[in-house]
mmCIF file of C-alpha atoms in Angstrom:
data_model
loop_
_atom_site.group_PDB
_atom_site.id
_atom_site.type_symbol
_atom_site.label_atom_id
_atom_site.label_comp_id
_atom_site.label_asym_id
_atom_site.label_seq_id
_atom_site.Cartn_x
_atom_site.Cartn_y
_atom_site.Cartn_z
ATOM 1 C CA UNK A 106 0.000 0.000 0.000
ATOM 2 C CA UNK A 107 2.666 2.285 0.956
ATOM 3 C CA UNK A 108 4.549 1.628 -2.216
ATOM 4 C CA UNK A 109 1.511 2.157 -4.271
ATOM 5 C CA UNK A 110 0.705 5.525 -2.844
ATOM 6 C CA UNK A 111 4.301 7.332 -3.151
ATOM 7 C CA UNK A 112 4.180 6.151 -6.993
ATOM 8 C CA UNK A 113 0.901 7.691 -7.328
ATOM 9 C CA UNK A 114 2.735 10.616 -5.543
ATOM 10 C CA UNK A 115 5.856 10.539 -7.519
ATOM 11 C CA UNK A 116 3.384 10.411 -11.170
ATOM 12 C CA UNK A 117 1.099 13.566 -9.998
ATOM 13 C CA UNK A 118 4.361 15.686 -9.422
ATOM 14 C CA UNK A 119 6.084 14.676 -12.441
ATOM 15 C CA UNK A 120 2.698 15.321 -14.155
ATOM 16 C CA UNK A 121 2.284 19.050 -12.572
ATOM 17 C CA UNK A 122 5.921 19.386 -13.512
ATOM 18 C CA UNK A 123 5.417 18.827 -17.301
ATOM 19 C CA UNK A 124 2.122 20.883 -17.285
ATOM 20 C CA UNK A 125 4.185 24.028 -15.891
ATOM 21 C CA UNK A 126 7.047 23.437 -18.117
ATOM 22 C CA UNK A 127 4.846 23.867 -21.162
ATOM 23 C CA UNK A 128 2.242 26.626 -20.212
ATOM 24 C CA UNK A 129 3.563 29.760 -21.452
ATOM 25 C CA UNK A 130 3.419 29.952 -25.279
ATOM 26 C CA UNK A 131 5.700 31.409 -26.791
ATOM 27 C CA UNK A 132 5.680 35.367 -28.080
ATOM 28 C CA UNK A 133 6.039 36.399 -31.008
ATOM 29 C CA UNK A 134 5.471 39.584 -33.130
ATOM 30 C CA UNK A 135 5.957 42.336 -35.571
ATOM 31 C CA UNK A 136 6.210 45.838 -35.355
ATOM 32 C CA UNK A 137 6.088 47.667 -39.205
ATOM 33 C CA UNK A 138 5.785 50.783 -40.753
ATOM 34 C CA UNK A 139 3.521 50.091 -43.605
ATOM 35 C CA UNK A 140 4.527 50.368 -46.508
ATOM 36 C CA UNK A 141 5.926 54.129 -47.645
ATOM 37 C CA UNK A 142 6.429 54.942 -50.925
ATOM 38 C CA UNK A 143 9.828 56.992 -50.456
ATOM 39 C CA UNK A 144 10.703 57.443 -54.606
ATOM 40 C CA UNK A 145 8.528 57.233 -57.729
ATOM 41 C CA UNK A 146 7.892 53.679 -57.890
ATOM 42 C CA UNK A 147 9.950 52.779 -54.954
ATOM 43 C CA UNK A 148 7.976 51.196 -52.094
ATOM 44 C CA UNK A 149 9.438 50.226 -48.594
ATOM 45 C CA UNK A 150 8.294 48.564 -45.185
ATOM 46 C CA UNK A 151 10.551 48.335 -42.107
ATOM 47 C CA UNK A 152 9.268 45.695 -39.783
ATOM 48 C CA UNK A 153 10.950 44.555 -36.058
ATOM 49 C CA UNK A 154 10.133 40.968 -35.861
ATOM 50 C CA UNK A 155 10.598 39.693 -31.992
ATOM 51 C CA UNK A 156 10.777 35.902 -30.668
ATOM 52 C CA UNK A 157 10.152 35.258 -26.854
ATOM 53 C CA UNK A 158 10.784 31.624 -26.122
ATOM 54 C CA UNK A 159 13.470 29.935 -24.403
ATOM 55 C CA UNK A 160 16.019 32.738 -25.919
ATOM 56 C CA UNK A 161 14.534 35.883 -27.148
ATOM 57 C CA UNK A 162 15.638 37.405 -30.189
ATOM 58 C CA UNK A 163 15.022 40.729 -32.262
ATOM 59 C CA UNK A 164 15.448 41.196 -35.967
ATOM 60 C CA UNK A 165 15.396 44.017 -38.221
ATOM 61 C CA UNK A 166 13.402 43.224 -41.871
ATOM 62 C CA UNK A 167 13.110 45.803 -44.807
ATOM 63 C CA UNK A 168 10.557 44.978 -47.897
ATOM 64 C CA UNK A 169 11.241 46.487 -50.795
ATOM 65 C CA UNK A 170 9.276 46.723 -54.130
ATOM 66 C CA UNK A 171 11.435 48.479 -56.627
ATOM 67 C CA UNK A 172 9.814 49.085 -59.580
ATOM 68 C CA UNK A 173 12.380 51.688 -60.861
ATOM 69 C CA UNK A 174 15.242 51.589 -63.276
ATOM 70 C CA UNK A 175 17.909 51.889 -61.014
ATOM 71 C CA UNK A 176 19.549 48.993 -58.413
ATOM 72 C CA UNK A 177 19.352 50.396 -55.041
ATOM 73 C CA UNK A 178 21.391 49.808 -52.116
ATOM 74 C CA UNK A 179 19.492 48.613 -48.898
ATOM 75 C CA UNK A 180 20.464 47.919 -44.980
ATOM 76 C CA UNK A 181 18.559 46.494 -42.200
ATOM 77 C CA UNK A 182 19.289 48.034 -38.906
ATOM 78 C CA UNK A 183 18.565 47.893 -34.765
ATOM 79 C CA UNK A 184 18.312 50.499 -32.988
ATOM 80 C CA UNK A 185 18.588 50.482 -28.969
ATOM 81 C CA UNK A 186 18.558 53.840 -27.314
ATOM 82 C CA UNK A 187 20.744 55.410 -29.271
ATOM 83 C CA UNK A 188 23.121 52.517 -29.866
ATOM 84 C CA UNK A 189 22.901 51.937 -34.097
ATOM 85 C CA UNK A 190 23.678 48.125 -35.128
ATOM 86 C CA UNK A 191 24.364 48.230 -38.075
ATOM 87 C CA UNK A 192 22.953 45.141 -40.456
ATOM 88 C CA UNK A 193 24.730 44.192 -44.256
ATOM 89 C CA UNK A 194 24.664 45.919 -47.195
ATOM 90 C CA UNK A 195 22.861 44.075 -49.871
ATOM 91 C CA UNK A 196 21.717 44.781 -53.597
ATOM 92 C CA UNK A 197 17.956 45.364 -54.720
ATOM 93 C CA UNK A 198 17.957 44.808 -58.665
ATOM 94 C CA UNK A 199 15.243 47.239 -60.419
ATOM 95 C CA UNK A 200 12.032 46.084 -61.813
ATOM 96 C CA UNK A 201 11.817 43.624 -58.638
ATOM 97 C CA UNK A 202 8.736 43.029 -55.915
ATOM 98 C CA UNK A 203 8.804 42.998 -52.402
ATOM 99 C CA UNK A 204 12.140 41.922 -51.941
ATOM 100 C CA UNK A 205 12.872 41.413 -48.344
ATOM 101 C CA UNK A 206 16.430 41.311 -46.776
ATOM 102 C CA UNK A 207 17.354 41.043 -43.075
ATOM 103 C CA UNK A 208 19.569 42.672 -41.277
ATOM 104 C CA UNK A 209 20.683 41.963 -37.953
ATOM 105 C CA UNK A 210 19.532 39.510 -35.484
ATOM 106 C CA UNK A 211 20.424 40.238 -31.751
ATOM 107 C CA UNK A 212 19.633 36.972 -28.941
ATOM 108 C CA UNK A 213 18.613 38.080 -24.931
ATOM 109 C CA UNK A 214 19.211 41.654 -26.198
ATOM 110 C CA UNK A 215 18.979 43.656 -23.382
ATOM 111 C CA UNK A 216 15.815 45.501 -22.656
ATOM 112 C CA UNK A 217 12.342 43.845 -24.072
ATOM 113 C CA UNK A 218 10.807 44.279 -27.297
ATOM 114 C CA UNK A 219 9.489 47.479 -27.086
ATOM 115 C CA UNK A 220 12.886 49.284 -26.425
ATOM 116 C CA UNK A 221 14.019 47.703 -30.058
ATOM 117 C CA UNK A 222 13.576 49.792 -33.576
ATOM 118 C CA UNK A 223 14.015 48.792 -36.710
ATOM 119 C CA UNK A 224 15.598 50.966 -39.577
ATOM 120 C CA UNK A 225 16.075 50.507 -43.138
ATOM 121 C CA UNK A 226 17.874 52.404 -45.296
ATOM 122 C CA UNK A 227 17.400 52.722 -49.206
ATOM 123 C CA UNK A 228 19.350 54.259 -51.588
ATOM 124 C CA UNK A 229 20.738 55.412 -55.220
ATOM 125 C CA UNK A 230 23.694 57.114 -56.441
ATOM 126 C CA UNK A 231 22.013 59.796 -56.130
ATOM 127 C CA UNK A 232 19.797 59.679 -52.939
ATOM 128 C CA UNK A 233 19.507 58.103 -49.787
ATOM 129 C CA UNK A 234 16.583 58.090 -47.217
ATOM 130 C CA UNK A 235 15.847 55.679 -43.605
ATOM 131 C CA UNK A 236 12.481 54.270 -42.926
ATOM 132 C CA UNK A 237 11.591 52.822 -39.202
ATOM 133 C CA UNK A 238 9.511 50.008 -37.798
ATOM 134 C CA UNK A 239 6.945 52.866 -35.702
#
């Protein structure tokens, strides 16, 4: 009898265990701009994406539609009271939609979500100009 009722002991706290392990989903989200139109037929939209599970982790995403003539020039940056991180250069042929490109992905950045802000920058040979995720 004894035995019996410290296994039925030892199954209900290994049961409560796994039901707390497992009852906070996890978070995630997106913080954008919309889309801006920042040239004749140039189009962008900044986004902070955030992960909260385990690790958390924020990332910096820029969507271009270039429907122009020209290749542009694009970056994906974090922002983090007044600390600039910067994300790579990459290319954004013309006549292309909603190209997206990443920039940089921080994990257990300090702060939460909400202290994070995405910028993208866009440019020519000619001009330059930074969207932001809000």
């Amino acid at each position: 009898m004894r035995k019996t009722a410290t296994l039925l002991a030892a199954a209900a706290l290994m049961a409560g265990t796994a039901t707390t392990a497992y009852a906070d989903p996890p978070e995630e989200g997106k913080v954008c701009s919309g889309a801006k139109v920042i040239a004749p037929d140039i189009i962008a939209n900044t986004c902070m994406e955030y992960t909260s599970f385990g690790d958390t982790s924020v990332l910096a995403v820029v969507f271009v539609t270039n429907n122009s003539q020209y290749t542009l020039t694009g970056r994906a940056d974090l922002l983090f009271f007044g600390t600039t991180i910067p994300g790579p250069t990459t290319s954004i042929p013309p006549h292309k939609a909603n190209t997206g490109f990443t920039g940089v992905e921080i994990t257990n950045p300090p702060g939460g979500p909400n202290d994070w802000l995405a910028r993208g920058f866009v440019s020519t040979g000619s001009w330059s100009t930074y969207t932001f995720s809000r």
